[in-house]
Each structure stands twice: as C-alpha cells, then as structure tokens.
Amino acid sequence: MNDPVAAAAVEYLTRVRGLSKDSVQSFLLGYVANPLAGHEQYAGKIAIPYYTRSGFISMRFRLLPEMVDGEPRPAEGPKYLSAPGDMPRLFNPEDLNRREPFVCICEGEMDAITANQAGLPAIGIAGVNGWREYFARCFKGYNAVYVLCDNDDKGQGASFGEKVAAQIQNSRVVLMPSGHDVNSFVKSEGPEALRARLEDSQ
C-alpha cells in the first residue's frame, strides 16, 4: 500500500482495534483518500458503510488517531461524522436475521463488529445519543436482548444501557469492566470472556 496514512488506517483497525481482515472486508470498512468535491471534511477518515438487504443506505466516518511509536494518540476534531441531515440508523441490521434466540445491542459500530467477530449477533447504535424509541420494535420476540455498555466514560454508557433496556422486553444490561468498551475488553481478554459475561448476566 503506497499511501502511508491508508496503511496506518489498516494498522489501526487490525492491530490496535483487533479486527480481523475478514471483518474489515465483510463490513466493507474503507479509508477516504480522495474525497468527492464537497466532501473534503471526510478526507483521511475511516469510512463505515451502513447496509440493509436492499443495499447501501448511509455512511459514517471515524477520525483516524495519530500513530506515535505504534500507539494511537487522540487527534483533533470530532471522533465521528455523519452526512448532514442523516437520521440515526441501526448498524448491521442483517444480524437481526440470524436464527438465534438472542441479540446484542452495542454502543458504536466498532463494538458491534467486535461482538460479531466474537460470534454474537450484534447491532450497533451510533453513540449514546443515537437510540430512538422506534428501534425497540426490531427487538421483539427474542428470549434475551443483551445491551452491551461501555464502562470507559463518566457513566454515559451505563445510562445508555438503562435507557435502552427500559424500552425492550427480556433485555439485560451487560456493563463492561471498568475502563473498557466491548472492543477493548475483547482485545484484552478474548471473545470467550465476552460470551462468559453474557452468560453471567442470565
């Protein structure tokens, strides 16, 4: 890969975030090297497409952290960007079609991809403010709906979980260990630890 920043995006997704190359490819994660006119604000960002069975419907963009000595450092600017006027949507709704008696709801696309990679059916919500009450209709009929919550913030993750769980029957809030979100927990402890955390919540 000739573009060193694009190479850094691959390194960030695979080594830093622990996503497999299969996950990167199957979720069609990309990198904006040459944005279209009027989309310059997305240059140098990771592109996260939203798909349904009918095809591509939207795109979100993730700020690429600066890599210093192989480790990520926060970069200036908002972490995520959506297209102007775009409405909140479910990420990875295809996992609602899996023949499983349960499903997971994650805060963020990266956490949903991580949970999916761990073998769990997982839907992503675009941040703690991305939930909409009408989303709850998509989660009817499951034996269990696990709301996987970040615990690396100032309590916003737990509040997000409580709000979502209050609107869904058979839901269970699964708070990650202190200092972790789903992605960092799985990268640190492995997918088995995440599955065990779900079992412990039953």
mmCIF file of C-alpha atoms in Angstrom:
data_model
loop_
_atom_site.group_PDB
_atom_site.id
_atom_site.type_symbol
_atom_site.label_atom_id
_atom_site.label_comp_id
_atom_site.label_asym_id
_atom_site.label_seq_id
_atom_site.Cartn_x
_atom_site.Cartn_y
_atom_site.Cartn_z
ATOM 1 C CA MET A 1 0.000 0.000 0.000
ATOM 2 C CA ASN A 2 1.635 3.236 -1.175
ATOM 3 C CA ASP A 3 -0.357 5.689 0.967
ATOM 4 C CA PRO A 4 1.250 5.665 4.455
ATOM 5 C CA VAL A 5 -1.897 7.120 6.057
ATOM 6 C CA ALA A 6 -4.071 4.442 4.494
ATOM 7 C CA ALA A 7 -1.591 1.869 5.786
ATOM 8 C CA ALA A 8 -1.987 3.460 9.230
ATOM 9 C CA ALA A 9 -5.767 3.001 8.913
ATOM 10 C CA VAL A 10 -5.301 -0.711 8.262
ATOM 11 C CA GLU A 11 -2.898 -0.953 11.196
ATOM 12 C CA TYR A 12 -5.360 0.870 13.422
ATOM 13 C CA LEU A 13 -8.261 -1.411 12.521
ATOM 14 C CA THR A 14 -6.348 -4.684 12.714
ATOM 15 C CA ARG A 15 -3.567 -4.281 15.257
ATOM 16 C CA VAL A 16 -4.917 -1.516 17.503
ATOM 17 C CA ARG A 17 -8.625 -2.410 17.398
ATOM 18 C CA GLY A 18 -8.061 -6.141 16.924
ATOM 19 C CA LEU A 19 -10.407 -6.582 13.968
ATOM 20 C CA SER A 20 -9.640 -9.454 11.643
ATOM 21 C CA LYS A 21 -9.028 -8.796 7.973
ATOM 22 C CA ASP A 22 -12.160 -10.847 7.295
ATOM 23 C CA SER A 23 -14.204 -8.481 9.472
ATOM 24 C CA VAL A 24 -12.705 -5.412 7.814
ATOM 25 C CA GLN A 25 -13.594 -6.841 4.414
ATOM 26 C CA SER A 26 -17.042 -8.219 5.260
ATOM 27 C CA PHE A 27 -18.139 -4.908 6.814
ATOM 28 C CA LEU A 28 -16.589 -3.062 3.843
ATOM 29 C CA LEU A 29 -14.612 -0.690 6.051
ATOM 30 C CA GLY A 30 -12.662 1.779 3.982
ATOM 31 C CA TYR A 31 -10.441 4.829 4.008
ATOM 32 C CA VAL A 32 -11.184 8.176 2.363
ATOM 33 C CA ALA A 33 -8.079 9.081 0.369
ATOM 34 C CA ASN A 34 -9.612 11.218 -2.378
ATOM 35 C CA PRO A 35 -12.972 12.646 -1.302
ATOM 36 C CA LEU A 36 -15.515 13.914 -3.778
ATOM 37 C CA ALA A 37 -15.966 17.648 -4.157
ATOM 38 C CA GLY A 38 -17.926 18.952 -1.195
ATOM 39 C CA HIS A 39 -16.859 16.030 0.998
ATOM 40 C CA GLU A 40 -13.393 17.243 1.911
ATOM 41 C CA GLN A 41 -14.202 17.030 5.628
ATOM 42 C CA TYR A 42 -14.107 13.234 5.345
ATOM 43 C CA ALA A 43 -10.577 13.069 3.929
ATOM 44 C CA GLY A 44 -8.236 10.822 5.883
ATOM 45 C CA LYS A 45 -11.047 9.190 7.844
ATOM 46 C CA ILE A 46 -12.197 5.589 8.146
ATOM 47 C CA ALA A 47 -15.436 5.019 6.226
ATOM 48 C CA ILE A 48 -18.086 2.835 7.866
ATOM 49 C CA PRO A 49 -20.898 1.954 5.455
ATOM 50 C CA TYR A 50 -24.428 1.126 6.579
ATOM 51 C CA TYR A 51 -26.152 -1.626 4.595
ATOM 52 C CA THR A 52 -29.511 -3.356 4.642
ATOM 53 C CA ARG A 53 -30.789 -6.159 2.418
ATOM 54 C CA SER A 54 -31.800 -3.511 -0.090
ATOM 55 C CA GLY A 55 -28.226 -2.253 -0.320
ATOM 56 C CA PHE A 56 -26.144 0.715 0.789
ATOM 57 C CA ILE A 57 -28.095 3.379 2.707
ATOM 58 C CA SER A 58 -25.640 5.590 4.571
ATOM 59 C CA MET A 59 -22.070 6.199 5.705
ATOM 60 C CA ARG A 60 -20.362 7.290 8.897
ATOM 61 C CA PHE A 61 -16.771 8.416 9.211
ATOM 62 C CA ARG A 62 -14.324 7.759 12.027
ATOM 63 C CA LEU A 63 -11.403 10.070 12.770
ATOM 64 C CA LEU A 64 -8.116 8.204 12.427
ATOM 65 C CA PRO A 65 -5.962 8.713 15.543
ATOM 66 C CA GLU A 66 -2.384 9.776 15.111
ATOM 67 C CA MET A 67 0.023 6.864 15.467
ATOM 68 C CA VAL A 68 3.065 7.678 17.630
ATOM 69 C CA ASP A 69 5.600 4.892 18.070
ATOM 70 C CA GLY A 70 2.931 2.433 17.018
ATOM 71 C CA GLU A 71 0.365 3.620 19.549
ATOM 72 C CA PRO A 72 -2.743 5.748 18.870
ATOM 73 C CA ARG A 73 -2.914 9.316 20.129
ATOM 74 C CA PRO A 74 -6.126 11.369 20.065
ATOM 75 C CA ALA A 75 -6.349 13.627 17.025
ATOM 76 C CA GLU A 76 -8.105 16.977 16.927
ATOM 77 C CA GLY A 77 -11.703 17.141 15.786
ATOM 78 C CA PRO A 78 -14.915 15.154 16.369
ATOM 79 C CA LYS A 79 -14.350 11.418 16.590
ATOM 80 C CA TYR A 80 -17.304 10.550 14.328
ATOM 81 C CA LEU A 81 -19.033 12.379 11.497
ATOM 82 C CA SER A 82 -22.301 11.614 9.725
ATOM 83 C CA ALA A 83 -23.585 13.072 6.486
ATOM 84 C CA PRO A 84 -25.503 16.330 7.069
ATOM 85 C CA GLY A 85 -29.174 15.631 7.723
ATOM 86 C CA ASP A 86 -28.690 11.880 8.037
ATOM 87 C CA MET A 87 -31.011 10.196 10.530
ATOM 88 C CA PRO A 88 -29.939 7.714 13.248
ATOM 89 C CA ARG A 89 -29.946 4.150 11.959
ATOM 90 C CA LEU A 90 -29.194 0.637 13.152
ATOM 91 C CA PHE A 91 -25.765 -0.595 12.139
ATOM 92 C CA ASN A 92 -25.525 -4.201 10.907
ATOM 93 C CA PRO A 93 -29.283 -4.946 10.867
ATOM 94 C CA GLU A 94 -28.527 -8.149 8.949
ATOM 95 C CA ASP A 95 -27.721 -9.793 12.294
ATOM 96 C CA LEU A 96 -31.425 -9.493 13.169
ATOM 97 C CA ASN A 97 -31.975 -12.221 10.577
ATOM 98 C CA ARG A 98 -29.739 -14.761 12.279
ATOM 99 C CA ARG A 99 -31.533 -17.774 13.732
ATOM 100 C CA GLU A 100 -30.553 -17.013 17.315
ATOM 101 C CA PRO A 101 -32.797 -16.704 20.389
ATOM 102 C CA PHE A 102 -30.850 -13.623 21.487
ATOM 103 C CA VAL A 103 -29.233 -10.499 20.081
ATOM 104 C CA CYS A 104 -26.790 -7.882 21.353
ATOM 105 C CA ILE A 105 -27.046 -4.103 21.142
ATOM 106 C CA CYS A 106 -23.745 -2.232 21.197
ATOM 107 C CA GLU A 107 -22.862 1.429 21.544
ATOM 108 C CA GLY A 108 -20.998 2.091 18.323
ATOM 109 C CA GLU A 109 -20.097 0.356 15.093
ATOM 110 C CA MET A 110 -16.662 -0.881 16.198
ATOM 111 C CA ASP A 111 -18.146 -2.589 19.249
ATOM 112 C CA ALA A 112 -20.822 -4.236 17.085
ATOM 113 C CA ILE A 113 -18.190 -5.501 14.642
ATOM 114 C CA THR A 114 -16.121 -6.810 17.565
ATOM 115 C CA ALA A 115 -19.094 -8.645 19.095
ATOM 116 C CA ASN A 116 -20.000 -10.070 15.688
ATOM 117 C CA GLN A 117 -16.419 -11.251 15.262
ATOM 118 C CA ALA A 118 -16.759 -12.944 18.663
ATOM 119 C CA GLY A 119 -19.632 -14.979 17.233
ATOM 120 C CA LEU A 120 -22.511 -12.938 18.634
ATOM 121 C CA PRO A 121 -25.394 -11.398 16.667
ATOM 122 C CA ALA A 122 -24.780 -7.705 17.258
ATOM 123 C CA ILE A 123 -26.438 -4.440 16.263
ATOM 124 C CA GLY A 124 -24.700 -1.075 16.630
ATOM 125 C CA ILE A 125 -26.157 2.233 17.769
ATOM 126 C CA ALA A 126 -24.287 5.358 16.674
ATOM 127 C CA GLY A 127 -23.308 6.616 20.125
ATOM 128 C CA VAL A 128 -25.151 7.171 23.386
ATOM 129 C CA ASN A 129 -27.459 9.710 21.753
ATOM 130 C CA GLY A 130 -28.212 7.575 18.695
ATOM 131 C CA TRP A 131 -31.000 5.444 20.170
ATOM 132 C CA ARG A 132 -34.575 6.078 19.038
ATOM 133 C CA GLU A 133 -37.651 4.595 20.717
ATOM 134 C CA TYR A 134 -38.934 3.090 17.459
ATOM 135 C CA PHE A 135 -35.794 0.925 17.251
ATOM 136 C CA ALA A 136 -37.281 -1.192 20.063
ATOM 137 C CA ARG A 137 -39.731 -2.768 17.601
ATOM 138 C CA CYS A 138 -36.816 -4.558 15.926
ATOM 139 C CA PHE A 139 -36.000 -6.458 19.103
ATOM 140 C CA LYS A 140 -39.372 -8.035 19.872
ATOM 141 C CA GLY A 141 -39.616 -11.799 20.195
ATOM 142 C CA TYR A 142 -36.115 -12.554 21.435
ATOM 143 C CA ASN A 143 -35.571 -14.661 24.532
ATOM 144 C CA ALA A 144 -32.881 -12.188 25.559
ATOM 145 C CA VAL A 145 -31.581 -8.843 24.328
ATOM 146 C CA TYR A 146 -28.170 -8.014 25.782
ATOM 147 C CA VAL A 147 -27.339 -4.310 25.907
ATOM 148 C CA LEU A 148 -23.533 -4.199 25.979
ATOM 149 C CA CYS A 149 -22.453 -0.969 27.648
ATOM 150 C CA ASP A 150 -19.193 0.928 27.689
ATOM 151 C CA ASN A 151 -17.534 1.498 31.038
ATOM 152 C CA ASP A 152 -14.723 3.757 29.855
ATOM 153 C CA ASP A 153 -16.622 7.020 30.225
ATOM 154 C CA LYS A 154 -18.254 9.040 33.004
ATOM 155 C CA GLY A 155 -21.337 6.874 33.276
ATOM 156 C CA GLN A 156 -22.849 7.657 29.895
ATOM 157 C CA GLY A 157 -22.547 4.023 28.832
ATOM 158 C CA ALA A 158 -24.477 2.744 31.844
ATOM 159 C CA SER A 159 -27.138 5.411 31.345
ATOM 160 C CA PHE A 160 -27.408 4.426 27.691
ATOM 161 C CA GLY A 161 -27.921 0.788 28.683
ATOM 162 C CA GLU A 162 -30.603 1.601 31.224
ATOM 163 C CA LYS A 163 -32.484 3.792 28.751
ATOM 164 C CA VAL A 164 -32.430 1.137 26.034
ATOM 165 C CA ALA A 165 -33.258 -1.753 28.366
ATOM 166 C CA ALA A 166 -36.269 0.112 29.759
ATOM 167 C CA GLN A 167 -37.852 0.012 26.284
ATOM 168 C CA ILE A 168 -37.196 -3.630 25.381
ATOM 169 C CA GLN A 169 -38.693 -6.749 26.933
ATOM 170 C CA ASN A 170 -36.336 -9.514 28.044
ATOM 171 C CA SER A 171 -33.398 -7.106 27.973
ATOM 172 C CA ARG A 172 -30.316 -7.342 30.178
ATOM 173 C CA VAL A 173 -27.717 -4.649 30.689
ATOM 174 C CA VAL A 174 -24.174 -6.013 30.460
ATOM 175 C CA LEU A 175 -21.684 -3.415 31.674
ATOM 176 C CA MET A 176 -18.087 -3.903 30.597
ATOM 177 C CA PRO A 177 -15.349 -3.912 33.273
ATOM 178 C CA SER A 178 -14.080 -0.532 34.399
ATOM 179 C CA GLY A 179 -12.032 1.211 31.724
ATOM 180 C CA HIS A 180 -13.324 -0.927 28.863
ATOM 181 C CA ASP A 181 -15.755 -0.874 25.994
ATOM 182 C CA VAL A 182 -16.642 -4.052 24.099
ATOM 183 C CA ASN A 183 -13.759 -3.671 21.678
ATOM 184 C CA SER A 184 -11.037 -3.097 24.262
ATOM 185 C CA PHE A 185 -12.414 -5.842 26.529
ATOM 186 C CA VAL A 186 -12.368 -8.454 23.773
ATOM 187 C CA LYS A 187 -8.933 -7.356 22.605
ATOM 188 C CA SER A 188 -7.625 -7.645 26.171
ATOM 189 C CA GLU A 189 -9.429 -10.761 27.402
ATOM 190 C CA GLY A 190 -10.609 -12.566 24.279
ATOM 191 C CA PRO A 191 -14.022 -13.358 22.798
ATOM 192 C CA GLU A 192 -14.666 -16.122 25.329
ATOM 193 C CA ALA A 193 -14.602 -13.533 28.125
ATOM 194 C CA LEU A 194 -17.313 -11.514 26.408
ATOM 195 C CA ARG A 195 -19.512 -14.576 25.904
ATOM 196 C CA ALA A 196 -18.968 -15.530 29.558
ATOM 197 C CA ARG A 197 -20.049 -12.046 30.633
ATOM 198 C CA LEU A 198 -23.332 -12.555 28.793
ATOM 199 C CA GLU A 199 -23.839 -15.908 30.492
ATOM 200 C CA ASP A 200 -23.169 -14.365 33.902
ATOM 201 C CA SER A 201 -25.954 -11.822 33.307
ATOM 202 C CA GLN A 202 -28.608 -14.513 32.926
#
